Tab-separated table of C-alpha atoms in Angstrom:
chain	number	residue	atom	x	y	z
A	1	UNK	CA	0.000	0.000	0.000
A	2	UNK	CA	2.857	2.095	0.751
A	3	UNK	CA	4.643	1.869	-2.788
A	4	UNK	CA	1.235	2.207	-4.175
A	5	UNK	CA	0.656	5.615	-2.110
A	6	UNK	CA	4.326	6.702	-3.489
A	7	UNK	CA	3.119	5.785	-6.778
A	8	UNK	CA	0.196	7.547	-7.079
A	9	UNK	CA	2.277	10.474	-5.481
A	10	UNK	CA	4.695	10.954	-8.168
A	11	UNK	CA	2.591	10.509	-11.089
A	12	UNK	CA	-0.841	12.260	-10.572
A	13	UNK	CA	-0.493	14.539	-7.459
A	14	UNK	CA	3.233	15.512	-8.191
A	15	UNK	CA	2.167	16.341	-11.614
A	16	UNK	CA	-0.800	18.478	-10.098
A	17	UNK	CA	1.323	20.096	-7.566
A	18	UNK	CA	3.900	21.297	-10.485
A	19	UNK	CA	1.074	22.706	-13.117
A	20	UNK	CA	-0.722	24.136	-10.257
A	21	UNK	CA	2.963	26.279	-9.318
A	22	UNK	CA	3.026	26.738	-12.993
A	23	UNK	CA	-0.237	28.877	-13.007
A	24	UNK	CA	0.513	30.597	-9.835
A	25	UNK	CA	3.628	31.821	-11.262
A	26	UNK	CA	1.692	33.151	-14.301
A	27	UNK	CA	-0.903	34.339	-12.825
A	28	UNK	CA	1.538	36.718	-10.428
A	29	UNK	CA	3.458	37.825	-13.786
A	30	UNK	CA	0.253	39.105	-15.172
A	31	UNK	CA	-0.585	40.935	-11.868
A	32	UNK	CA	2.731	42.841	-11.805
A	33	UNK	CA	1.990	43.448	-15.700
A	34	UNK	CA	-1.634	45.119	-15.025
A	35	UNK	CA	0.843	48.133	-14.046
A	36	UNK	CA	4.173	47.386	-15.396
A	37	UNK	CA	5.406	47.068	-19.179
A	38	UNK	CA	7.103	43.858	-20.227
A	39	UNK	CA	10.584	44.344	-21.174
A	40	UNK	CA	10.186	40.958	-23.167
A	41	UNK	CA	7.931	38.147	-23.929
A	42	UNK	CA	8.299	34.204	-24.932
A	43	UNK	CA	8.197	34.751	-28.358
A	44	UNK	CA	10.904	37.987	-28.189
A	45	UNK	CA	13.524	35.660	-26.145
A	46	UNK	CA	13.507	32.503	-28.650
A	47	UNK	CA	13.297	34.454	-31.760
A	48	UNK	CA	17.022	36.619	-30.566
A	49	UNK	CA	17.916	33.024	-29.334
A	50	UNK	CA	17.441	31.894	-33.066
A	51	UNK	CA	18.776	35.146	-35.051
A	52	UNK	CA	21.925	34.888	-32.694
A	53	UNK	CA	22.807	31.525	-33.726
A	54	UNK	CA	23.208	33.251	-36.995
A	55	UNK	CA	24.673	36.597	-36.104
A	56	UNK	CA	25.879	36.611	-32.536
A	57	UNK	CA	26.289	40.367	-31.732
A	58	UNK	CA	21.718	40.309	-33.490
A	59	UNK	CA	19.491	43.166	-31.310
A	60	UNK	CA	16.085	43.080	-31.687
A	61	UNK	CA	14.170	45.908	-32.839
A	62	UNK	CA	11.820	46.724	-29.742
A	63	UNK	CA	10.622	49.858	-27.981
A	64	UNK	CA	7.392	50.394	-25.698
A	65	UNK	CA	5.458	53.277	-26.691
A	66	UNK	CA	2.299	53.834	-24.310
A	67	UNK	CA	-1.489	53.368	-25.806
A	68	UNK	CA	-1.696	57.099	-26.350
A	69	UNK	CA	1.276	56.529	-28.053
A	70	UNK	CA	-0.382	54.536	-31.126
A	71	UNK	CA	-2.010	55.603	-33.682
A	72	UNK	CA	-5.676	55.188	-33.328
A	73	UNK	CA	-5.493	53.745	-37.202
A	74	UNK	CA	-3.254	50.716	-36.266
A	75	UNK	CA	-6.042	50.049	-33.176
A	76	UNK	CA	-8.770	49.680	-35.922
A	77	UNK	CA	-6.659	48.079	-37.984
A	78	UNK	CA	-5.060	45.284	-35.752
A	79	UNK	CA	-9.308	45.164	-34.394
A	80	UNK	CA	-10.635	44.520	-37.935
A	81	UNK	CA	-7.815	42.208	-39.058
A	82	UNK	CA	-7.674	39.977	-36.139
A	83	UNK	CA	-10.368	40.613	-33.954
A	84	UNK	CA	-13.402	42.081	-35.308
A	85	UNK	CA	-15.271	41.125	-31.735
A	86	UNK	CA	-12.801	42.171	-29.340
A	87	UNK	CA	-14.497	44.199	-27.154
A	88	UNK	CA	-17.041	42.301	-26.861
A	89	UNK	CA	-16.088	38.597	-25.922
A	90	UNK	CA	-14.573	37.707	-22.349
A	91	UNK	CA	-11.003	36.482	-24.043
A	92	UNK	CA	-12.426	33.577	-26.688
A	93	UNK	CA	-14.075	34.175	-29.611
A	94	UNK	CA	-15.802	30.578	-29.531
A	95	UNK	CA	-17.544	31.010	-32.861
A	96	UNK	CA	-14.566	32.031	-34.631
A	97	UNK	CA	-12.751	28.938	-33.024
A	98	UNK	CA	-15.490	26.605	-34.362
A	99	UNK	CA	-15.436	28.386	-37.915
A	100	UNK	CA	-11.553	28.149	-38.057
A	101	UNK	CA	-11.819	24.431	-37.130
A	102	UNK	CA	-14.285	23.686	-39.801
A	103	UNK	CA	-12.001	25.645	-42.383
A	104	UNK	CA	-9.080	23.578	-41.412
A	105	UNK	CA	-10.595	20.163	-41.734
A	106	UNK	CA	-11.973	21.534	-44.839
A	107	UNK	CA	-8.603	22.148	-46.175
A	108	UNK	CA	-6.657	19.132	-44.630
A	109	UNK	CA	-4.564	21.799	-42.958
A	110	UNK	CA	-4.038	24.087	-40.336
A	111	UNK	CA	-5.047	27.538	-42.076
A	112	UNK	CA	-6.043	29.371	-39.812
A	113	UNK	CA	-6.288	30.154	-35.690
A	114	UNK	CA	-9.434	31.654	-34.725
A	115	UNK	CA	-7.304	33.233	-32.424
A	116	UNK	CA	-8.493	36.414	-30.479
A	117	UNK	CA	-6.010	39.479	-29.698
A	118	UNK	CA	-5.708	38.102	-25.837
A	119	UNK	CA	-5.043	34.960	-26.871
A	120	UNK	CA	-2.612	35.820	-28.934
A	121	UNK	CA	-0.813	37.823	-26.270
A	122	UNK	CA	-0.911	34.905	-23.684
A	123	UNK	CA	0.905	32.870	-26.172
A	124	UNK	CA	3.271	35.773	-27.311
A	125	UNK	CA	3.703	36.197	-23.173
A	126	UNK	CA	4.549	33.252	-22.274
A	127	UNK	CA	4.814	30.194	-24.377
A	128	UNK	CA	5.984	28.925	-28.094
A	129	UNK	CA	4.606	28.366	-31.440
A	130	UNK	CA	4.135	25.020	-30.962
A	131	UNK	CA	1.140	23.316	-31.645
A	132	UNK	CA	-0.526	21.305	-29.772
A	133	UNK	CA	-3.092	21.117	-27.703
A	134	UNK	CA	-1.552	21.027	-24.228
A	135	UNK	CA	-0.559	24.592	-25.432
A	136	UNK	CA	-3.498	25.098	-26.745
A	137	UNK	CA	-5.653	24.701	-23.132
A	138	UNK	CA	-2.502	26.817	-21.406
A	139	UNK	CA	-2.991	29.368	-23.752
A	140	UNK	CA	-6.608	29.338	-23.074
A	141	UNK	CA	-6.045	29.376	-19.189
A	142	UNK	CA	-3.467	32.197	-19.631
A	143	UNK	CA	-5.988	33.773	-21.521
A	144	UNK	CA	-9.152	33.738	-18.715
A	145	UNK	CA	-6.043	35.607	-16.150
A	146	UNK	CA	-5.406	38.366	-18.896
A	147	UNK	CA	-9.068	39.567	-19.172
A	148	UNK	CA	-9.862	38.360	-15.419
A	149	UNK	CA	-6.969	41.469	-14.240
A	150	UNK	CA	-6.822	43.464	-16.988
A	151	UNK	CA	-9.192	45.886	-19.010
A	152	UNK	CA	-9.609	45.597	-22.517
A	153	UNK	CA	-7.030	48.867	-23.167
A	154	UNK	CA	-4.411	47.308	-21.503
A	155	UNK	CA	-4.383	44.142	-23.055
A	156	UNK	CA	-4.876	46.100	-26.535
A	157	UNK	CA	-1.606	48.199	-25.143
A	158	UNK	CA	0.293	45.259	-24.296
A	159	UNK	CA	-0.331	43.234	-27.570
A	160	UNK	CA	0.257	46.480	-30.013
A	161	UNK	CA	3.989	46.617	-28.422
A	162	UNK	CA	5.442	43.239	-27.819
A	163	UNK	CA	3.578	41.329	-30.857
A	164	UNK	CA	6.247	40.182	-33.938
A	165	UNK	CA	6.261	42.188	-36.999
A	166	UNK	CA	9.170	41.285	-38.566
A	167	UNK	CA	12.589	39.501	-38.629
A	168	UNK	CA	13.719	41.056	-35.507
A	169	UNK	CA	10.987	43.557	-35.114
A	170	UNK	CA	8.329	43.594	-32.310
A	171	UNK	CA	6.135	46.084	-31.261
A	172	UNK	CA	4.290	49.193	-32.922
A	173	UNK	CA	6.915	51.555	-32.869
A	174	UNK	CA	9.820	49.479	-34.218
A	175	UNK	CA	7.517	48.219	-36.938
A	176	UNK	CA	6.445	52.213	-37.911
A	177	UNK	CA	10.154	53.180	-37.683
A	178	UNK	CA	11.175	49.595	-39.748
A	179	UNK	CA	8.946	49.730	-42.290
A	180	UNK	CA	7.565	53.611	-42.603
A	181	UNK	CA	10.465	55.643	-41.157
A	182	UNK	CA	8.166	57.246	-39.086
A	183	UNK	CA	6.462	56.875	-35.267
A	184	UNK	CA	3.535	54.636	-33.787
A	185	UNK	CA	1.614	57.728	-33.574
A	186	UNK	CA	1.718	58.858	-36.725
A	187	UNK	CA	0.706	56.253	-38.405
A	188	UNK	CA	-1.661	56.928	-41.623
A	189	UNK	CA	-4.814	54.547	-42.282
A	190	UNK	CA	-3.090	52.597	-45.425
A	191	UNK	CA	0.729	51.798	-43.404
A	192	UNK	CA	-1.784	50.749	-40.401
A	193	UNK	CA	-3.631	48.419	-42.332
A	194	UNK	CA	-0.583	46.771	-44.257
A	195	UNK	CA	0.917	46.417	-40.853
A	196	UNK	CA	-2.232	44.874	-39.958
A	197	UNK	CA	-2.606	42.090	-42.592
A	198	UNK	CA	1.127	41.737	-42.216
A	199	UNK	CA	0.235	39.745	-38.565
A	200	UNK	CA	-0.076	36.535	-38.979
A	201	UNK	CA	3.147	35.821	-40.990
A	202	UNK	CA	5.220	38.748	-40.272
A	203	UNK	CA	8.854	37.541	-41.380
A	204	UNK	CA	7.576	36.042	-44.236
A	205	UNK	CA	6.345	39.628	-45.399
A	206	UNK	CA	9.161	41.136	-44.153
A	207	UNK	CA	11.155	39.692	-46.715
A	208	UNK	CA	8.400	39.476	-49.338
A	209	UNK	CA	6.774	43.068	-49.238
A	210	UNK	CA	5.464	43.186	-52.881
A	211	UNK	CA	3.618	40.243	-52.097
A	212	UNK	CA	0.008	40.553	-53.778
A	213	UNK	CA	-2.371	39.132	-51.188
A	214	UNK	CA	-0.618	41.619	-48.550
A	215	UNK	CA	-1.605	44.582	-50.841
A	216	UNK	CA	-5.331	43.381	-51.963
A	217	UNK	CA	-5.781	42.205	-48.142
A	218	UNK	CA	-4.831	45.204	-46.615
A	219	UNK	CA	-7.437	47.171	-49.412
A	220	UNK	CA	-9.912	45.181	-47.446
A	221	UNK	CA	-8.914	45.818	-44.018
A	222	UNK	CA	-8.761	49.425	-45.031
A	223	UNK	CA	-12.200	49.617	-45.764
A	224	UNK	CA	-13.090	47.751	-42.460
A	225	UNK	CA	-11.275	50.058	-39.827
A	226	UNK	CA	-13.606	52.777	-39.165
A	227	UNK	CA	-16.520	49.798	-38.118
A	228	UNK	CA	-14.043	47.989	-35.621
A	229	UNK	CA	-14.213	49.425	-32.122
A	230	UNK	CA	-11.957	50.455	-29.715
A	231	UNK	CA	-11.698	49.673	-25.823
């Protein structure tokens, strides 16, 4: 009975104990966030991990600007690109999830997310680009603590400064300066909503800027802005 109670020890409540920590610990980062900026997320740290393998002395292209900060045309933008219903859902867009699920086994391939802004930033904040769906139910948990401590502007704040728009480049500012020579808060409707569409795959339109979906998709987007609401 003994080496069965050790047993069940180490492999269900030792396990329990440890994920349990795990969330904890997130859940205390995202306090201290509500407050105070990131100086770097999940996503920032392996991507320099991976450019310096090529180029030792690499920087990455990163500064915070606050939410007044950013032009209100990259807000409707980012909204209407990737999150038409973000002020209005409590973190998941469950709808969109279903849609995006029925699109993939359409297509015999992950094509898209369904993905809302927050949970895109829990995965930006904390964890990888791996997929699977252990990630995918910490995401969602990481998710729930985002919207449970922070308002919609903040999480809209965070997102628009630490999210990858480039090879290099994260956050609103670095992408205006990268790709526009020119600030987050000067923005102009048409850069917002190329930056916008650029999202999803942002190194691959880094190097591929005269791509022709990025320019007929971001005619769309531009149309869309002034609809999508802000926090």
């Amino acid at each position: 009975m003994k080496l069965l109670g050790r047993l069940l020890f180490w492999l269900v409540l030792m396990p329990l104990v440890l994920f349990t920590l795990v969330q904890a610990y997130f859940l205390v980062q995202i306090w201290w966030w509500v407050d105070h900026n990131p100086t770097s997320t999940s996503f920032m740290r392996h991507q320099l991990d991976v450019l310096q393998e090529k180029k030792p002395d690499f920087k990455l292209q990163h500064k915070w600007v606050p939410y007044n900060r950013i032009s209100n045309n990259l807000k409707h933008a980012v909204i209407a690109s990737e999150d038409d219903s973000f002020v209005d859902h409590e973190g998941v867009d469950w709808e969109a999830m279903q849609k995006a699920y029925e699109k993939n086994q359409k297509k015999g391939k992950v094509v898209s997310g369904g993905s809302t802004i927050t949970q895109q930033l829990a995965k930006n904040l904390f964890l990888s680009a791996e997929r699977s769906y252990f990630r995918k139910g910490e995401e969602l948990i990481i998710t729930y603590m985002l919207e449970m401590c922070m308002d919609k502007q903040r999480i809209l704040e965070i997102y628009l400064n630490v999210v990858e728009w480039g090879v290099g480049v994260f956050g609103a500012e670095a992408a205006a300066q990268h790709y526009f020579h020119t600030s987050a808060a000067n923005l102009g409707p048409s850069q917002a909503a190329r930056l916008a569409v650029m999202l999803p795959k942002p190194r691959y339109f880094d190097k591929n800027p005269g791509s022709g979906y990025l320019q007929r998709r971001s005619e769309v987007i531009l149309q869309r802005m002034n609809s999508a609401e802000l926090p």
